[in-house]
Amino acid sequence: MKLSNFNFNLPAELLAEFPAENRDEARLMVVNRKTQTIEHKLFKDILDYFDEGDVMVLNNTKVFPARLYGNKEKTGARIEVFLLRELNAEQRLWDVLVDPARKIRIGNKLYFGDDDSLVAEVIDNTTSRGRTLRFLYDGSYEEFRAKLLELGETPIPKYINREVTPEDAERYQTIYAKEEGAVAAPTAGLHFSKHLMKRLEIKGVEFAEVTLHVGLGTFNPVEVEDLSKHKMDSEEMIISQEACDVVNKAKLNKKRVCAIGTTTMRAMESSVSSSKTLNPFTGWTNKFIYPPYDFSVADCMVTNFHTPKSTLLMMISAFCGHDLMRKAYDEAIKEGYKFYSYGDAMLIL
């Protein structure tokens, strides 16, 4: 498989700028690998495809307000700073992306807040847009983090061509988000409502939670034709013993294990034993899944509709089979399914 196998034309009107009014009323395309069939449902109908003892594995990462706007010293130019990861809590060092990047050089200072209550100094260039910043702040670490939360805004995706609304902070977060650290939501999970999860619970469906802090590795474009040459950015992940016990018991009992989202799938595939059971893990993963690939844990998955040439689409192709994935995407475009973060969902059985 080459990069060109993952290109397709996506009409601009299919980019979802706003979510469905009710989380669980987005559209759901059900793709059956065994029968090679496609059904059209609503997300809340997912209930019909799962039975008692089946397990849904959720990524409980929580998006933090990672987008800041500051002004460059002397010129006052407005600079967007996107917080990627904390490198050193004590020294308040962060990996960030800056835009416009050409104006930001080592030694520059950036001022944030109407009262310039937070200052950052550029201490390194990491990539064309990447910089390392040292934040200069007098208060305690807790006060510094509170200041970041106060000044930051929810980083809704760049393609959404509108101002951030107060609703985005709540809506661009899964209802089970707990562990803060993601710069983007694990979007397949955005479709679950409290009511739907309650109904799944009543039916006997179990939930296991893993954590993968979504970083830019998930979204960085693939720019090499030979997929084996693409390098994923590392993202932090945690799989507890408790989650492993729930998943491995279901597998032992021949129950269905469903990965909710590509990040959940990647976390699980990053920590499996030779006997295809899930192992506890705390650390980082840069696993890149593309065809052909033999999946070890989940036997079905929920996902959104993804960008052409993205690593996410490549994983779907590996799981679904390339021809069936292309058929599903052609149908999605024909039927007007919404793509990307606030878009519709796909259940692959």
Short mmCIF file of C-alpha atoms in Angstrom, two decimals, residues 84-328:
data_model
loop_
_atom_site.label_atom_id
_atom_site.label_comp_id
_atom_site.label_asym_id
_atom_site.label_seq_id
_atom_site.Cartn_x
_atom_site.Cartn_y
_atom_site.Cartn_z
CA LEU A 84 1.71 20.14 22.74
CA ARG A 85 3.38 18.64 25.79
CA GLU A 86 4.99 19.62 29.03
CA LEU A 87 8.70 18.78 28.97
CA ASN A 88 9.67 19.83 32.48
CA ALA A 89 7.18 20.92 35.15
CA GLU A 90 9.80 22.51 37.42
CA GLN A 91 11.31 24.66 34.67
CA ARG A 92 7.93 25.20 32.98
CA LEU A 93 9.26 24.02 29.63
CA TRP A 94 6.73 23.14 26.91
CA ASP A 95 6.83 21.85 23.35
CA VAL A 96 4.54 24.08 21.30
CA LEU A 97 3.56 24.99 17.75
CA VAL A 98 3.56 28.67 16.81
CA ASP A 99 1.76 30.46 14.01
CA PRO A 100 3.00 32.43 12.12
CA ALA A 101 6.25 30.57 12.77
CA ARG A 102 8.59 32.62 10.57
CA LYS A 103 8.33 35.54 13.02
CA ILE A 104 9.32 33.55 16.09
CA ARG A 105 13.00 33.04 16.79
CA ILE A 106 15.09 31.83 19.73
CA GLY A 107 15.29 34.58 22.37
CA ASN A 108 11.94 36.17 21.48
CA LYS A 109 9.51 36.82 24.31
CA LEU A 110 5.73 36.40 24.06
CA TYR A 111 3.21 38.08 26.37
CA PHE A 112 -0.19 36.57 27.23
CA GLY A 113 -3.32 38.02 28.83
CA ASP A 114 -4.62 41.59 28.79
CA ASP A 115 -2.29 42.38 31.68
CA ASP A 116 0.70 40.40 30.31
CA SER A 117 0.38 38.20 33.39
CA LEU A 118 2.16 35.32 31.65
CA VAL A 119 5.39 35.59 29.66
CA ALA A 120 7.22 32.93 27.65
CA GLU A 121 10.69 32.90 26.17
CA VAL A 122 11.56 30.89 23.03
CA ILE A 123 14.55 28.71 23.88
CA ASP A 124 14.68 26.24 20.94
CA ASN A 125 13.44 25.50 17.42
CA THR A 126 12.20 21.90 17.10
CA THR A 127 10.52 21.75 13.67
CA SER A 128 9.43 24.33 11.09
CA ARG A 129 6.50 25.34 13.34
CA GLY A 130 7.68 23.74 16.57
CA ARG A 131 9.36 25.67 19.40
CA THR A 132 10.33 25.01 23.00
CA LEU A 133 9.06 27.71 25.36
CA ARG A 134 10.04 28.48 28.94
CA PHE A 135 7.13 30.13 30.73
CA LEU A 136 8.07 32.84 33.22
CA TYR A 137 5.54 33.04 36.02
CA ASP A 138 5.98 34.05 39.67
CA GLY A 139 3.32 31.89 41.32
CA SER A 140 3.33 28.22 42.34
CA TYR A 141 3.05 25.40 39.80
CA GLU A 142 -0.68 25.03 40.59
CA GLU A 143 -1.19 28.76 40.00
CA PHE A 144 0.75 28.53 36.73
CA ARG A 145 -1.47 25.65 35.50
CA ALA A 146 -4.56 27.61 36.55
CA LYS A 147 -3.27 30.57 34.53
CA LEU A 148 -2.86 28.35 31.44
CA LEU A 149 -6.44 27.12 31.88
CA GLU A 150 -7.68 30.69 32.27
CA LEU A 151 -5.90 32.01 29.15
CA GLY A 152 -6.27 28.94 26.92
CA GLU A 153 -9.20 28.06 24.69
CA THR A 154 -10.58 24.73 23.52
CA PRO A 155 -8.54 23.73 20.49
CA ILE A 156 -11.31 22.83 18.05
CA PRO A 157 -9.86 21.62 14.74
CA LYS A 158 -8.32 24.15 12.36
CA TYR A 159 -10.63 23.24 9.46
CA ILE A 160 -13.64 24.50 11.47
CA ASN A 161 -13.83 27.96 10.02
CA ARG A 162 -15.58 29.81 12.83
CA GLU A 163 -14.93 31.32 16.23
CA VAL A 164 -14.84 29.01 19.24
CA THR A 165 -18.15 29.12 21.13
CA PRO A 166 -18.59 28.53 24.90
CA GLU A 167 -20.44 25.30 24.01
CA ASP A 168 -17.32 23.90 22.32
CA ALA A 169 -15.52 23.50 25.66
CA GLU A 170 -18.18 21.00 26.78
CA ARG A 171 -19.12 19.53 23.41
CA TYR A 172 -15.56 18.86 22.25
CA GLN A 173 -15.07 16.56 25.23
CA THR A 174 -16.33 13.00 25.68
CA ILE A 175 -18.75 12.58 28.58
CA TYR A 176 -16.31 10.10 30.17
CA ALA A 177 -13.19 12.33 29.82
CA LYS A 178 -11.13 12.19 33.04
CA GLU A 179 -7.37 12.31 32.48
CA GLU A 180 -6.27 15.73 31.24
CA GLY A 181 -3.57 15.78 28.59
CA ALA A 182 -4.99 15.64 25.04
CA VAL A 183 -4.74 18.44 22.48
CA ALA A 184 -7.71 16.99 20.58
CA ALA A 185 -10.69 14.86 21.55
CA PRO A 186 -10.83 11.15 20.72
CA THR A 187 -13.74 11.93 18.43
CA ALA A 188 -15.49 8.55 18.10
CA GLY A 189 -16.40 8.91 21.77
CA LEU A 190 -18.12 12.27 21.23
CA HIS A 191 -21.23 10.38 20.06
CA PHE A 192 -21.95 8.75 23.43
CA SER A 193 -24.59 10.40 25.61
CA LYS A 194 -25.17 9.62 29.30
CA HIS A 195 -28.54 8.12 28.37
CA LEU A 196 -27.04 5.80 25.73
CA MET A 197 -24.30 4.62 28.07
CA LYS A 198 -26.92 3.88 30.72
CA ARG A 199 -28.93 1.82 28.23
CA LEU A 200 -25.80 -0.12 27.19
CA GLU A 201 -25.03 -0.74 30.86
CA ILE A 202 -28.57 -2.03 31.51
CA LYS A 203 -28.15 -4.40 28.56
CA GLY A 204 -25.02 -5.81 30.25
CA VAL A 205 -22.38 -4.21 28.04
CA GLU A 206 -19.21 -3.54 30.05
CA PHE A 207 -16.77 -0.64 29.70
CA ALA A 208 -12.99 -0.61 30.07
CA GLU A 209 -11.01 2.64 30.06
CA VAL A 210 -7.54 3.25 28.68
CA THR A 211 -5.76 6.59 28.31
CA LEU A 212 -3.99 7.82 25.21
CA HIS A 213 -3.30 11.54 25.23
CA VAL A 214 -4.04 12.55 21.66
CA GLY A 215 -1.19 14.68 20.32
CA LEU A 216 -0.29 15.86 16.87
CA GLY A 217 1.05 12.41 15.95
CA THR A 218 -2.53 11.42 15.27
CA PHE A 219 -3.03 14.28 12.79
CA ASN A 220 0.37 14.90 11.23
CA PRO A 221 0.03 14.37 7.49
CA VAL A 222 1.84 11.48 5.82
CA GLU A 223 4.21 12.95 3.25
CA VAL A 224 6.04 9.86 2.00
CA GLU A 225 4.66 7.56 -0.71
CA ASP A 226 6.23 4.52 1.00
CA LEU A 227 4.19 4.20 4.22
CA SER A 228 6.92 2.23 5.99
CA LYS A 229 9.03 5.42 5.97
CA HIS A 230 6.45 7.49 7.91
CA LYS A 231 7.35 8.18 11.55
CA MET A 232 4.55 8.82 14.05
CA ASP A 233 5.04 11.33 16.88
CA SER A 234 4.96 9.62 20.27
CA GLU A 235 1.87 9.98 22.44
CA GLU A 236 1.57 9.16 26.13
CA MET A 237 -0.62 6.21 27.14
CA ILE A 238 -1.72 4.25 30.21
CA ILE A 239 -3.43 0.85 30.33
CA SER A 240 -4.37 -0.29 33.84
CA GLN A 241 -4.49 -3.87 35.15
CA GLU A 242 -8.20 -3.34 35.74
CA ALA A 243 -8.83 -2.55 32.05
CA CYS A 244 -6.78 -5.59 31.00
CA ASP A 245 -8.83 -7.86 33.28
CA VAL A 246 -12.14 -6.68 31.77
CA VAL A 247 -10.90 -7.04 28.16
CA ASN A 248 -9.11 -10.37 28.62
CA LYS A 249 -12.11 -11.91 30.40
CA ALA A 250 -14.36 -10.93 27.50
CA LYS A 251 -11.92 -12.46 25.00
CA LEU A 252 -11.75 -15.65 27.06
CA ASN A 253 -15.56 -15.83 27.07
CA LYS A 254 -15.69 -15.23 23.28
CA LYS A 255 -17.49 -11.90 23.79
CA ARG A 256 -17.11 -8.93 21.50
CA VAL A 257 -14.40 -6.34 22.28
CA CYS A 258 -15.06 -3.00 20.59
CA ALA A 259 -12.44 -0.23 20.36
CA ILE A 260 -14.13 3.16 20.56
CA GLY A 261 -11.90 5.16 18.24
CA THR A 262 -8.55 4.81 16.50
CA THR A 263 -6.64 6.09 19.54
CA THR A 264 -8.11 3.32 21.72
CA MET A 265 -7.22 0.76 19.06
CA ARG A 266 -3.67 2.08 18.86
CA ALA A 267 -3.25 2.02 22.62
CA MET A 268 -4.40 -1.61 22.83
CA GLU A 269 -2.28 -2.73 19.89
CA SER A 270 0.74 -1.08 21.53
CA SER A 271 0.58 -3.44 24.51
CA VAL A 272 -0.37 -7.03 23.61
CA SER A 273 1.16 -10.34 24.59
CA SER A 274 2.13 -13.07 22.11
CA SER A 275 -1.08 -14.87 23.11
CA LYS A 276 -3.09 -11.79 22.03
CA THR A 277 -4.08 -10.65 25.51
CA LEU A 278 -3.90 -7.05 26.69
CA ASN A 279 -1.03 -6.09 29.02
CA PRO A 280 -0.84 -3.16 31.49
CA PHE A 281 1.39 -0.35 30.23
CA THR A 282 2.49 3.15 31.17
CA GLY A 283 4.67 5.05 28.72
CA TRP A 284 4.68 6.31 25.16
CA THR A 285 3.65 4.84 21.83
CA ASN A 286 4.52 5.80 18.27
CA LYS A 287 2.80 2.78 16.75
CA PHE A 288 1.66 3.34 13.17
CA ILE A 289 -0.95 0.86 11.91
CA TYR A 290 -1.38 0.52 8.15
CA PRO A 291 -2.23 -2.39 5.81
CA PRO A 292 -1.51 -5.23 5.99
CA TYR A 293 -1.84 -5.57 9.75
CA ASP A 294 -3.05 -8.38 12.00
CA PHE A 295 -5.14 -6.95 14.90
CA SER A 296 -4.80 -8.75 18.24
CA VAL A 297 -7.44 -7.48 20.65
CA ALA A 298 -10.56 -5.73 19.32
CA ASP A 299 -12.87 -7.49 16.88
CA CYS A 300 -14.94 -4.40 16.07
CA MET A 301 -14.49 -0.65 16.28
CA VAL A 302 -16.30 2.69 16.20
CA THR A 303 -14.68 5.53 14.32
CA ASN A 304 -15.45 8.82 12.58
CA PHE A 305 -14.91 9.56 8.88
CA HIS A 306 -11.33 10.67 8.31
CA THR A 307 -9.22 12.89 6.06
CA PRO A 308 -7.69 11.68 2.81
CA LYS A 309 -4.10 10.43 3.26
CA SER A 310 -4.36 10.41 7.08
CA THR A 311 -2.87 7.77 9.40
CA LEU A 312 -6.40 7.30 10.78
CA LEU A 313 -7.73 6.31 7.36
CA MET A 314 -4.84 3.87 6.96
CA MET A 315 -5.78 2.13 10.21
CA ILE A 316 -9.41 1.86 9.05
CA SER A 317 -8.22 0.33 5.78
CA ALA A 318 -6.12 -2.22 7.71
CA PHE A 319 -9.08 -3.15 9.92
CA CYS A 320 -11.86 -3.04 7.34
CA GLY A 321 -10.03 -4.26 4.26
CA HIS A 322 -9.05 -1.63 1.70
CA ASP A 323 -11.75 -2.34 -0.89
CA LEU A 324 -14.55 -2.36 1.69
CA MET A 325 -13.20 0.85 3.24
CA ARG A 326 -13.23 2.55 -0.19
CA LYS A 327 -16.76 1.27 -0.84
CA ALA A 328 -17.91 2.62 2.56
#
